[in-house]
Coordinates of C-alpha atoms in Angstrom, one line a residue:
Chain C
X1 CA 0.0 0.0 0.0
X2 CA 1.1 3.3 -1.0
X3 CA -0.5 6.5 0.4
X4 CA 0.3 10.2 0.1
X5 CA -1.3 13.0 2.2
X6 CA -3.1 16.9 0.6
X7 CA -4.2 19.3 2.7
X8 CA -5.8 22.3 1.4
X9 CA -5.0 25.8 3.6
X10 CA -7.2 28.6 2.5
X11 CA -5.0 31.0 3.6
X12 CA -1.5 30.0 3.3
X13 CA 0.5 32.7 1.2
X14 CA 1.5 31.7 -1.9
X15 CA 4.6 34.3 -2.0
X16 CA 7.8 34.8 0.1
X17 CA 6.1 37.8 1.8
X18 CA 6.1 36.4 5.1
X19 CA 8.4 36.8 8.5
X20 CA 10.5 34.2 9.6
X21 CA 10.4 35.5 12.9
X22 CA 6.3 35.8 13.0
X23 CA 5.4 32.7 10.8
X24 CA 1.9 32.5 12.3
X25 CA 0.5 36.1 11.7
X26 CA 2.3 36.8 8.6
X27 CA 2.4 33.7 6.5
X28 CA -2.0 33.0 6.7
X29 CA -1.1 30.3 9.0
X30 CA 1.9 28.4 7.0
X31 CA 2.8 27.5 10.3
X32 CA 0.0 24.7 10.4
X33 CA 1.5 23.8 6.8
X34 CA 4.9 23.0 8.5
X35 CA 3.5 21.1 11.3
X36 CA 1.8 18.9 9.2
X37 CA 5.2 18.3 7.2
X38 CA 6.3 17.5 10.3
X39 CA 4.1 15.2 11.3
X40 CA 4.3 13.4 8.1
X41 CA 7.8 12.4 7.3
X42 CA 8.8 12.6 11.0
X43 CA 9.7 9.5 13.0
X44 CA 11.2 10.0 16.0
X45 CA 14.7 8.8 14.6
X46 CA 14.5 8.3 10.7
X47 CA 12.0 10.3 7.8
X48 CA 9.1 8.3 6.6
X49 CA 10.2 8.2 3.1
X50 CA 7.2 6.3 1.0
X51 CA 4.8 9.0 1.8
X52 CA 4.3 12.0 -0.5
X53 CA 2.6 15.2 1.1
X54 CA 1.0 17.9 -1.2
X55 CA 0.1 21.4 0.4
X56 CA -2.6 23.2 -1.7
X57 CA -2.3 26.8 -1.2
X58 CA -4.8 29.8 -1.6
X59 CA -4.0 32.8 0.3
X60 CA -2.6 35.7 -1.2
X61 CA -1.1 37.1 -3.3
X62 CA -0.7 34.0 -6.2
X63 CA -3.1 31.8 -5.4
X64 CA -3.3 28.5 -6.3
X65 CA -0.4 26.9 -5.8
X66 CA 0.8 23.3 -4.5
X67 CA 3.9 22.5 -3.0
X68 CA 4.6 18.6 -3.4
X69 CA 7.2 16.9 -1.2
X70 CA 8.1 13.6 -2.7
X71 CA 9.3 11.4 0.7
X72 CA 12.1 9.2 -1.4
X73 CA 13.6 12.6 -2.7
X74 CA 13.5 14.5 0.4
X75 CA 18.0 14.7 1.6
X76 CA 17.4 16.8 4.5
X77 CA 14.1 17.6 6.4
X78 CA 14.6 20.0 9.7
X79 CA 12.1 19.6 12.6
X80 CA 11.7 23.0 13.7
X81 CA 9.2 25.6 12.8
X82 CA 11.6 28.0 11.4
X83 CA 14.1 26.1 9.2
X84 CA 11.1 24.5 8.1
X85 CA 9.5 27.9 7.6
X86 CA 12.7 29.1 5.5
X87 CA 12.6 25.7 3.3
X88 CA 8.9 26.6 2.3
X89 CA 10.1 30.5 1.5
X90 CA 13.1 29.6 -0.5
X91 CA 10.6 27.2 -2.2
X92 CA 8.4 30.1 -3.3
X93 CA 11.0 32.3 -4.1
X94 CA 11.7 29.8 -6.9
X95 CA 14.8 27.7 -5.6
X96 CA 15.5 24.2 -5.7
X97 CA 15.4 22.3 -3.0
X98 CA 15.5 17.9 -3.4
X99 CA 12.4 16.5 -3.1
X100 CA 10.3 20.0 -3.3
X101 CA 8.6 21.4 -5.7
X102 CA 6.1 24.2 -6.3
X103 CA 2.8 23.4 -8.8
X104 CA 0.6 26.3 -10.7
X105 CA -1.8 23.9 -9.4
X106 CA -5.5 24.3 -7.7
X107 CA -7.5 22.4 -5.2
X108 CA -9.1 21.3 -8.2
X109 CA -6.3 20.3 -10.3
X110 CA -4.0 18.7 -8.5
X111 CA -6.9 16.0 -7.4
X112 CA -7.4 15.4 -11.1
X113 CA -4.0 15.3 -11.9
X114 CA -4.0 12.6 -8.8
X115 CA -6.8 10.8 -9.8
X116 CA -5.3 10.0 -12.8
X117 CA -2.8 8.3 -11.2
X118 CA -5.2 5.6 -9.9
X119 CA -5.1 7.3 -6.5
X120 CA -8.2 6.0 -4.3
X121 CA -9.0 9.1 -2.4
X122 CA -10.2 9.1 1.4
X123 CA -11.8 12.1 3.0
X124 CA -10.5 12.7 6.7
X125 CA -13.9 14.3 8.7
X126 CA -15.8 13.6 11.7
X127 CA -18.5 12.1 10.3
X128 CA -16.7 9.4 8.3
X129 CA -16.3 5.8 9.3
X130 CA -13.9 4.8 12.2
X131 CA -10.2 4.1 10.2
X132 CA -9.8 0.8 12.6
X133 CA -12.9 -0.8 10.8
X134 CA -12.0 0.5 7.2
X135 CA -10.2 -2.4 5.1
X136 CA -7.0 -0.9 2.4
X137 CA -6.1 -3.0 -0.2
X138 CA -2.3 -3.6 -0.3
X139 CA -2.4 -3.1 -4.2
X140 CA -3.9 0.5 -4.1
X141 CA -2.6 4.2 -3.8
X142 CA -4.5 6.0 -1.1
X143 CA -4.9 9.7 -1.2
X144 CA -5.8 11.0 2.4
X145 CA -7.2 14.7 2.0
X146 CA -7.7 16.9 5.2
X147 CA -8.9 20.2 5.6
X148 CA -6.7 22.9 7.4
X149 CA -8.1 25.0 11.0
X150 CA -12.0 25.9 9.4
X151 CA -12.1 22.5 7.3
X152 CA -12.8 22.1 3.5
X153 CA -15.9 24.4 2.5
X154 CA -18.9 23.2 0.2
X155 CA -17.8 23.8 -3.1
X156 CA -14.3 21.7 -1.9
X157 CA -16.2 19.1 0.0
X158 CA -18.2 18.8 -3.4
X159 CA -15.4 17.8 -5.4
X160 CA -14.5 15.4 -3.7
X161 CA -18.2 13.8 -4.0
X162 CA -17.5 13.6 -7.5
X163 CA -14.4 11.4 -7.0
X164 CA -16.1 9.3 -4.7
X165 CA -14.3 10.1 -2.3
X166 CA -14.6 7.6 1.0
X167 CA -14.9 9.7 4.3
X168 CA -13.2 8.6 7.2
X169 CA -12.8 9.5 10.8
X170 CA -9.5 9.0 13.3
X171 CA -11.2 8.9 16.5
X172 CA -13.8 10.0 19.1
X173 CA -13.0 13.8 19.0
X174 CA -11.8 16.5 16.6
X175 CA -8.2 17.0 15.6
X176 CA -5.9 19.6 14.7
X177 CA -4.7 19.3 11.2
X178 CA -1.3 17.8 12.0
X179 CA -2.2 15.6 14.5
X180 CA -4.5 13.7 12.3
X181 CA -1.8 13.3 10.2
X182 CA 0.1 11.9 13.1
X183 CA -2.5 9.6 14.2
X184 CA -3.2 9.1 10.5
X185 CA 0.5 7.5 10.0
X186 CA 0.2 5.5 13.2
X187 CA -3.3 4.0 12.0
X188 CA -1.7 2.8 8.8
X189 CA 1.6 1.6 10.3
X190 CA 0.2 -0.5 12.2
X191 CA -1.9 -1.8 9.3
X192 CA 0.6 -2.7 7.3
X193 CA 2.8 -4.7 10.0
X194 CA 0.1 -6.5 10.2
X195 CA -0.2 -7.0 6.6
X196 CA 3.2 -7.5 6.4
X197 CA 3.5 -4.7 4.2
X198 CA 7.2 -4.3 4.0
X199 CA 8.3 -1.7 1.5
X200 CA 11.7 -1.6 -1.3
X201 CA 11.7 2.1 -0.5
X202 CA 12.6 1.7 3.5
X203 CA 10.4 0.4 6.3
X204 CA 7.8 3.2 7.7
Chain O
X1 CA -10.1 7.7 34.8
X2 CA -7.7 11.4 35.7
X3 CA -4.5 11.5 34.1
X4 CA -1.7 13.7 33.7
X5 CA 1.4 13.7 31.0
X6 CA 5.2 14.2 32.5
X7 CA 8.1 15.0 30.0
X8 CA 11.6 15.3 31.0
X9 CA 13.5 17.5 28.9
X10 CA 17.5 17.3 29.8
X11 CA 18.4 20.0 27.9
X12 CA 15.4 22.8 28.2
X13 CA 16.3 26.1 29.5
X14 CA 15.9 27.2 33.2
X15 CA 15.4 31.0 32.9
X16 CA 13.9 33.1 30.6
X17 CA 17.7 33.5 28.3
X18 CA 16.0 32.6 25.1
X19 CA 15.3 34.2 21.3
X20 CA 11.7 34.5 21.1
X21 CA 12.9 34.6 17.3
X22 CA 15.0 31.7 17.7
X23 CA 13.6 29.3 19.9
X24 CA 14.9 25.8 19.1
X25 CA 18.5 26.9 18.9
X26 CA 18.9 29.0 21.8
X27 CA 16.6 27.3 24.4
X28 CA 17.5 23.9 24.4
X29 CA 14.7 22.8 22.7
X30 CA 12.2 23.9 24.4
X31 CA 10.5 24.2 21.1
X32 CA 9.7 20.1 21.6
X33 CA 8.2 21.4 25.2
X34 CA 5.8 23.8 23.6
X35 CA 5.0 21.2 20.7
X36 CA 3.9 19.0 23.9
X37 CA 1.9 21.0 25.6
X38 CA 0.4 22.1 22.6
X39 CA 0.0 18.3 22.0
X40 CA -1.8 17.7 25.9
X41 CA -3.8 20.0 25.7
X42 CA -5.5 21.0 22.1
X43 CA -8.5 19.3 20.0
X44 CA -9.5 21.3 17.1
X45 CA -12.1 23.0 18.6
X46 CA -11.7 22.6 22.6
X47 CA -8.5 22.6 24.9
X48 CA -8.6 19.1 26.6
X49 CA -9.3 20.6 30.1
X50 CA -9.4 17.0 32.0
X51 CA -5.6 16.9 31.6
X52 CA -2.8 18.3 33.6
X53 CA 1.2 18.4 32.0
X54 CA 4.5 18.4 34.1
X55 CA 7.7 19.5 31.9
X56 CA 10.8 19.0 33.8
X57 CA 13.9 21.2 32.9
X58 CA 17.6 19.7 33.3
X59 CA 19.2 22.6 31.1
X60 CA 20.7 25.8 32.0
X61 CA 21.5 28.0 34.2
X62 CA 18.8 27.0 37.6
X63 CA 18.3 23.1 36.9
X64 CA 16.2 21.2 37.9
X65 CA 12.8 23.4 37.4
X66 CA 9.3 21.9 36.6
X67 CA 6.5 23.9 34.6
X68 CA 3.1 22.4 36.1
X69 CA -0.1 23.3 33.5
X70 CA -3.0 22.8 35.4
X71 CA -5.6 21.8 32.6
X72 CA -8.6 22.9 34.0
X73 CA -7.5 26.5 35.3
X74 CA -5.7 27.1 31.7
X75 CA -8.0 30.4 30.5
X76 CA -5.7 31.0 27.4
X77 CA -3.6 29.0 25.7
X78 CA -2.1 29.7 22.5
X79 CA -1.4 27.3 19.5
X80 CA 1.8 28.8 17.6
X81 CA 5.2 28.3 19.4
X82 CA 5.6 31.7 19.4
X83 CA 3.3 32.5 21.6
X84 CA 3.9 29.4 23.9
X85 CA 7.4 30.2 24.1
X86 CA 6.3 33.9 25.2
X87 CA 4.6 31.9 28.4
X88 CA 7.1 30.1 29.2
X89 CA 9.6 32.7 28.8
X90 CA 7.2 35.2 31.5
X91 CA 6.9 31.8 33.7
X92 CA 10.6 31.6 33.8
X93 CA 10.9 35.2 34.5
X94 CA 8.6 34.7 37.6
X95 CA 5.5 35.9 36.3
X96 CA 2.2 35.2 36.8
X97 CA 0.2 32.7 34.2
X98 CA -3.3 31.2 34.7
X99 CA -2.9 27.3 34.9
X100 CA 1.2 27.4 35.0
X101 CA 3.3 26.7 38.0
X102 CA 7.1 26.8 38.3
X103 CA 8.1 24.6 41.0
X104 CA 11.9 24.0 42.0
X105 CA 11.6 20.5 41.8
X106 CA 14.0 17.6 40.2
X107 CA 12.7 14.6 38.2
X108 CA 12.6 12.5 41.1
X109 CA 11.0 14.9 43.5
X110 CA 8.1 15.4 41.7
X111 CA 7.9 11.7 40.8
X112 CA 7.8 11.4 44.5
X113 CA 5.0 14.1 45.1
X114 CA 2.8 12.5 42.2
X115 CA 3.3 9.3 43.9
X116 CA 1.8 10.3 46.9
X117 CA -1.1 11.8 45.4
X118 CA -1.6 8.3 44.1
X119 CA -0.8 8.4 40.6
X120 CA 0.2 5.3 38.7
X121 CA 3.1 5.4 36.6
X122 CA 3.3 4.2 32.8
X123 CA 6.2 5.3 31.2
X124 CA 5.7 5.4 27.3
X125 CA 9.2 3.6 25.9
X126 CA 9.3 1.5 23.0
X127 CA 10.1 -2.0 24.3
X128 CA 6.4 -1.1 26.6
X129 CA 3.6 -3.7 26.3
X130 CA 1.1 -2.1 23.7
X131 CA -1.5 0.2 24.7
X132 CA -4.6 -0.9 23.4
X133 CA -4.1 -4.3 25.1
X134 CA -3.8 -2.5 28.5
X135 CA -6.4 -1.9 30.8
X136 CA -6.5 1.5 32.6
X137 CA -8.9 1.5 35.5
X138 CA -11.7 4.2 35.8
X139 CA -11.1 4.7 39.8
X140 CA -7.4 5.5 39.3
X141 CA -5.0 8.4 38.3
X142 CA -2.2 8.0 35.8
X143 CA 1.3 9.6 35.5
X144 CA 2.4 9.2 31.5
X145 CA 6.0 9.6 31.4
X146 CA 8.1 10.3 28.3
X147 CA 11.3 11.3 27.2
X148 CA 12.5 14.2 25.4
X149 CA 14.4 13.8 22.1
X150 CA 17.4 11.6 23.9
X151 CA 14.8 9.5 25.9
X152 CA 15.4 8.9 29.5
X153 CA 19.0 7.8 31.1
X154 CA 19.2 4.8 33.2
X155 CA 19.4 6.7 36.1
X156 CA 16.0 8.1 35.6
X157 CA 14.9 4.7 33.8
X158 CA 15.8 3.3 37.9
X159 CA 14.1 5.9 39.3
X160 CA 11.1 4.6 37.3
X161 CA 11.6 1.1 38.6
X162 CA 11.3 2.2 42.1
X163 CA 7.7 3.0 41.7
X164 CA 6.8 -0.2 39.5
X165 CA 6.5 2.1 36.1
X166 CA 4.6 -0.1 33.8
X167 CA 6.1 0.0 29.9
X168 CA 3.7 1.1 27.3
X169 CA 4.3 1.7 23.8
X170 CA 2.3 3.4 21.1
X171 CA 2.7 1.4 18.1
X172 CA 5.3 -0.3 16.5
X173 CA 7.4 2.5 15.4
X174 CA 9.1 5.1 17.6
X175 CA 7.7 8.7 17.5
X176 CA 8.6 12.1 18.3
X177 CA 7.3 13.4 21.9
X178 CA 4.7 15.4 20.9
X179 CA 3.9 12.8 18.6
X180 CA 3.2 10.3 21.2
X181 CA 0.8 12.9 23.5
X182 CA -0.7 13.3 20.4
X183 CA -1.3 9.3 19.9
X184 CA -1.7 9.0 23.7
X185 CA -4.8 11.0 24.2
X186 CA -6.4 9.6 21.1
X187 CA -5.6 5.8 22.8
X188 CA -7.2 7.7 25.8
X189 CA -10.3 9.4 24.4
X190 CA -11.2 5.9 22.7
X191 CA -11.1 3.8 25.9
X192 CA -12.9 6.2 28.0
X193 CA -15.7 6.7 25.3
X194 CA -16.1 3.0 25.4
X195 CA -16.3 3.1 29.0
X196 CA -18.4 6.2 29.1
X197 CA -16.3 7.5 31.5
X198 CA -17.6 11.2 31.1
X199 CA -16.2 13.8 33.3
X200 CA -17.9 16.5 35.4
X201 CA -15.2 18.8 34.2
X202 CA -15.7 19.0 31.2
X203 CA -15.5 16.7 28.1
X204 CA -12.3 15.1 26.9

């Protein structure tokens, strides 16, 4: 089983116009981007590397773009909010960095683009079925989407009906973004060890 | 079932000698600290109010200190590191927080106070006995130990034994600290929902 991760931020800038030193309140909440980075390729002492992780992006002032992180092409990947911060403003100022890079893509767009690569695509939300009862086939690709802090809106949500996309739910209570993502990985790793789901690209 | 969450953090600052700008590289990563309590304490749209966090502080220059969040008298509590860090920079100065407590106490000492309040001790470590196979009691009151980034030294690992710490893990793969809060209180929530163990202070 392969999976990758999207999550769609309304408001995260899609410019190098923000303050390294006030990521928060300058960036339209980038912050929650790089948390969710963070929470997808971290282990506690190696990088997840068979996950990719796409950040849709629509605040100002070029909106859309994606930023796709490709986990087997990812060299070095800090852990703090600030080098991680400076990685995601180089990107947008149009430098290279392995396993990075920046997509004149929408919302839209990118799940097209991802749908044609025979990505199944599951819906992270409240309402969705528990992820312990939900069966993944080791053959597939699995697209998990997620919202960022106000959730996907109609029109979004709508899409993704027309994708068919499965909703799911990682527990009892509401999550922050990148703790779902967190919980999310731990869900599926334990999946796959018990599908003995060992990977060529490195163990999870 | 009460329970409250205890890092130890061998490197974190004692006093408030920090970059607000610069937080990882100039407080001894106190930046994992905030990502922690951040981690205790915050669902998506509710702090987690039923839930008290201990951060002990081995670094520089007044070792040992302990910041004691007291979930349920927490009024504000921000979600960028930033602002966290601000807290604990006006705790450390010897100012005045709603919920926070600096107490001049060591590892072991507060162990030792905890213990006589009654609190059982599981300390979250790898080699543990998996944590959905455990069964936490309803009538009791449970001390979650972790390590920071290093995990904890055999000296503190004996401490541990003294007062029978049982050995959880989280799943099969090691995780970062705030990771594993994050994991925890879902592990938590889940069991507790099943055993309708709703508090009067609040829901989890």
């Amino acid at each position: 089983m392969k999976y990758s991760i999207l999550i769609n931020s309304y408001t995260g800038h899609t410019a190098a116009d923000f303050s390294l030193n006030n990521i928060a309140a300058t960036s339209g909440r980038l912050d929650l981007v790089i948390r969710c980075i963070i929470a997808t390729f971290y282990g506690n002492s190696h990088l997840r590397k068979n996950v990719d992780f796409y950040a849709v992006l629509n605040g100002p002032p070029n909106p859309p773009k994606v930023i796709r992180i490709n986990g087997r092409k990812i060299k070095v990947l800090p852990n703090t909010e600030k080098e991680m911060a400076r990685i995601l403003y180089d990107i947008l100022k149009g430098k290279e960095v392995s396993g990075f890079t920046l997509l004149n893509f929408s919302f839209s767009e990118i799940l097209k683009n991802l749908y044609l690569e025979k990505y199944k695509f599951i819906y992270i939300i409240e309402r969705g079925n528990d992820i312990s009862k939900v069966n993944f086939s080791e053959k597939e690709k699995y697209l998990f989407i997620l919202g960022d802090q106000k959730g996907l809106n109609k029109n979004d949500e709508n899409i993704l009906k027309k994708y068919n996309a499965k909703e799911v739910n990682l527990g009892p209570i509401s999550y922050l973004t990148s703790h779902c993502i967190v919980i999310l990985n731990n869900e599926l790793c334990k999946k796959m060890i018990v599908n003995n789901d060992i990977y060529a690209g490195g163990g999870i």
